[in-house]
Short mmCIF file of C-alpha atoms in Angstrom, two decimals:
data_model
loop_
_atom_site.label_atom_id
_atom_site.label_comp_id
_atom_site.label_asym_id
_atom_site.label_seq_id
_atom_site.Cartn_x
_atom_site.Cartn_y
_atom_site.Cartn_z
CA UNK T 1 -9.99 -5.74 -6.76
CA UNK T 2 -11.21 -6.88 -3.35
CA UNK T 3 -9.10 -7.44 -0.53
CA UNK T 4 -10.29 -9.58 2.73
CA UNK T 5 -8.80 -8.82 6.00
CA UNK T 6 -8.89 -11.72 8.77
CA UNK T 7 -9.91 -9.76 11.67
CA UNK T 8 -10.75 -10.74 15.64
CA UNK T 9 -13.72 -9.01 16.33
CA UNK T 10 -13.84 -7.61 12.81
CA UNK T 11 -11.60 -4.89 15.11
CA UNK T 12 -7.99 -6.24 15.13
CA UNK T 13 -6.11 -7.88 12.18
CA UNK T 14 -5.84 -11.38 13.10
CA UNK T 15 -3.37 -13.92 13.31
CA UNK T 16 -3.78 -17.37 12.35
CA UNK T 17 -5.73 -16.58 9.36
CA UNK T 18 -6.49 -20.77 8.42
CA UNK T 19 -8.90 -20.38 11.74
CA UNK T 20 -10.15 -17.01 11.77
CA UNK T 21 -14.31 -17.04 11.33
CA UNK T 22 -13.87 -13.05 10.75
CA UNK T 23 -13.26 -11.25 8.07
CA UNK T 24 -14.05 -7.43 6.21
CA UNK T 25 -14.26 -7.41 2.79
CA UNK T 26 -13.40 -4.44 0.73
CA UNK T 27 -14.71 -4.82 -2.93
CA UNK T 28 -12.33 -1.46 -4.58
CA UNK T 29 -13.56 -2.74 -8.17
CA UNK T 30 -15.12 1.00 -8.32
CA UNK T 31 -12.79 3.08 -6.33
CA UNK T 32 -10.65 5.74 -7.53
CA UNK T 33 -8.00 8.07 -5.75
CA UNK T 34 -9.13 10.82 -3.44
CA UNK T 35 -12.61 8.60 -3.21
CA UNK T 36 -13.51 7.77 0.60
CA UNK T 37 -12.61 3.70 1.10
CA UNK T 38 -15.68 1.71 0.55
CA UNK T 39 -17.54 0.46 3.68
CA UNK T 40 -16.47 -3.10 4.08
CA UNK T 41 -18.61 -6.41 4.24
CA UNK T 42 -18.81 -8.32 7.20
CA UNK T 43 -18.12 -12.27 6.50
CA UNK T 44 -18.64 -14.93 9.96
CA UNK T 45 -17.33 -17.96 8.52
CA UNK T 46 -19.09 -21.04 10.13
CA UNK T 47 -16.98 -23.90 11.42
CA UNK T 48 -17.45 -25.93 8.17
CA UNK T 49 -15.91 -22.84 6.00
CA UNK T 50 -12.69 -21.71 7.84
CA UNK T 51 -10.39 -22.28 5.44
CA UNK T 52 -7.89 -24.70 7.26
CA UNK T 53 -10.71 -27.32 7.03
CA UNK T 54 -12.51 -26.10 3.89
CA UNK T 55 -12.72 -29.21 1.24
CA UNK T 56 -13.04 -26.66 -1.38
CA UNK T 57 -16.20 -28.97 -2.74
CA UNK T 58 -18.44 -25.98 -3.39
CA UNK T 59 -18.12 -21.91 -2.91
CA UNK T 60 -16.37 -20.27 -0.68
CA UNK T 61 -17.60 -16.98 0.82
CA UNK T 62 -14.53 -15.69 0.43
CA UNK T 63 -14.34 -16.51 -2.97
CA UNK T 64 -13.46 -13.52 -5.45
CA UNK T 65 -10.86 -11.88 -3.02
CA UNK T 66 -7.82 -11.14 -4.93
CA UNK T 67 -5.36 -10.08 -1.38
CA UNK T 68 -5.75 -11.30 1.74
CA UNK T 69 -4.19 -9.34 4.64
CA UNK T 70 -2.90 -11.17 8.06
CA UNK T 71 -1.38 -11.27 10.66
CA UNK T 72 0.29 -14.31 10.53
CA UNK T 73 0.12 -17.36 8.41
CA UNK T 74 1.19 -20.80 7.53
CA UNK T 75 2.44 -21.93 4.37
CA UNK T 76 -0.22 -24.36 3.87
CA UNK T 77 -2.61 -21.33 3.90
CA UNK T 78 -0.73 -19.36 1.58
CA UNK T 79 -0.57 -22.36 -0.76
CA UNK T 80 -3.90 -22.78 -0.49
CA UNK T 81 -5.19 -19.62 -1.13
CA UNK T 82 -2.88 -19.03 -4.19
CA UNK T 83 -4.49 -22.34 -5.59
CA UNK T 84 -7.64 -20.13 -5.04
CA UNK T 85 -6.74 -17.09 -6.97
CA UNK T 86 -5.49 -15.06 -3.74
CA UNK T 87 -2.27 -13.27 -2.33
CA UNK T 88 -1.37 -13.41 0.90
CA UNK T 89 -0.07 -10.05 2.70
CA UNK T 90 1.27 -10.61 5.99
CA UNK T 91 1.76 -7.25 8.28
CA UNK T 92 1.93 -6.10 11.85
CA UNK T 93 -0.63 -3.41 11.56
CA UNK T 94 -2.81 -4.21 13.97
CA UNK T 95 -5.80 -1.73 12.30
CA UNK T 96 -7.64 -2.54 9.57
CA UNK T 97 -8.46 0.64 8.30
CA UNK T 98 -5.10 1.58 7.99
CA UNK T 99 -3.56 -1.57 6.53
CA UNK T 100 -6.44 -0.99 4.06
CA UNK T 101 -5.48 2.67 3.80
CA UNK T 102 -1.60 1.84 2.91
CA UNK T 103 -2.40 -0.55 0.81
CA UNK T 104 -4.35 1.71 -1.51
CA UNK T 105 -2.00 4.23 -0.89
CA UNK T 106 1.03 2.18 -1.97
CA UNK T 107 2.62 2.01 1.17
CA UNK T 108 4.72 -0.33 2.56
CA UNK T 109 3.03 -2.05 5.68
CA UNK T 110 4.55 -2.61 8.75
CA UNK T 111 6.35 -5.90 9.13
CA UNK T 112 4.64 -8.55 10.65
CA UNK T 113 5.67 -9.68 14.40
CA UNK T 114 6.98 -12.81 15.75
CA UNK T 115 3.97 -15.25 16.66
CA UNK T 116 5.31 -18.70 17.90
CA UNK T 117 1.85 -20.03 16.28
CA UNK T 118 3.11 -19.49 12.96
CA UNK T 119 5.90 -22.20 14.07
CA UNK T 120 3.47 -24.43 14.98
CA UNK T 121 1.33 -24.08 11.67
CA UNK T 122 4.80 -24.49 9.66
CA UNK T 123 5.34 -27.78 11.30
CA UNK T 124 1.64 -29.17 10.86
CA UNK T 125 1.70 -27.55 7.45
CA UNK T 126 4.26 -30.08 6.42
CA UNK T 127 1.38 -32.55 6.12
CA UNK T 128 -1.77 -30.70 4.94
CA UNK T 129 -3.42 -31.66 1.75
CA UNK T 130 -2.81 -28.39 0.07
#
């Protein structure tokens, strides 16, 4: 399984996922419990591949991720990445590491908090393409 985290700084789960550039990516195919997390891989998205304007005409580097975890996202972008084989997890937890952790764990995360761009990205994602 590998699980991509939109990050700000690759420090801080992000918000907005559609425009964040910034993401770790934890490949778990190989884990197994009581292992140490694998360390993650760094992906910079350039302008042309953040998803909210990705034409999906050739691959992705996120392709391959099977969760992605948020902050806060529109519907068009969980649409979209379902179409691409991907959940969406959206949580509050502003650490990476420990979303991560949690997740592995089983644990519930904590819920995500109000962000008056996701409003804004609801509206507009009335008329995306995806």
């Amino acid at each position: 399984m590998k699980i991509a985290i939109a990050t700000k700084d690759f420090a801080v789960v992000s918000g907005h996922a559609g425009q964040c550039r910034q993401w770790l990516v934890y490949d778990l195919g190989r884990h197994r419990p009581g292992q140490l997390l694998p360390a993650p891989q760094r992906v910079a998205l350039g302008a042309d591949e953040v998803l909210h304007v990705f034409a999906d005409d050739r691959a992705h580097p996120l392709d391959g991720v099977d969760l992605a975890v948020v902050a806060s996202a529109g519907d068009g972008f969980i649409r979209h990445m379902r179409q691409r084989g991907c959940e969406v997890l959206v949580t509050g937890e502003p650490d990476p590491a420990v979303a991560l952790t949690r997740i592995v764990a089983g644990e519930a995360l904590a819920d995500p908090r109000f962000d008056i761009t996701t409003s804004l990205c609801k509206l507009r994602d009335l008329f995306a393409r995806y």
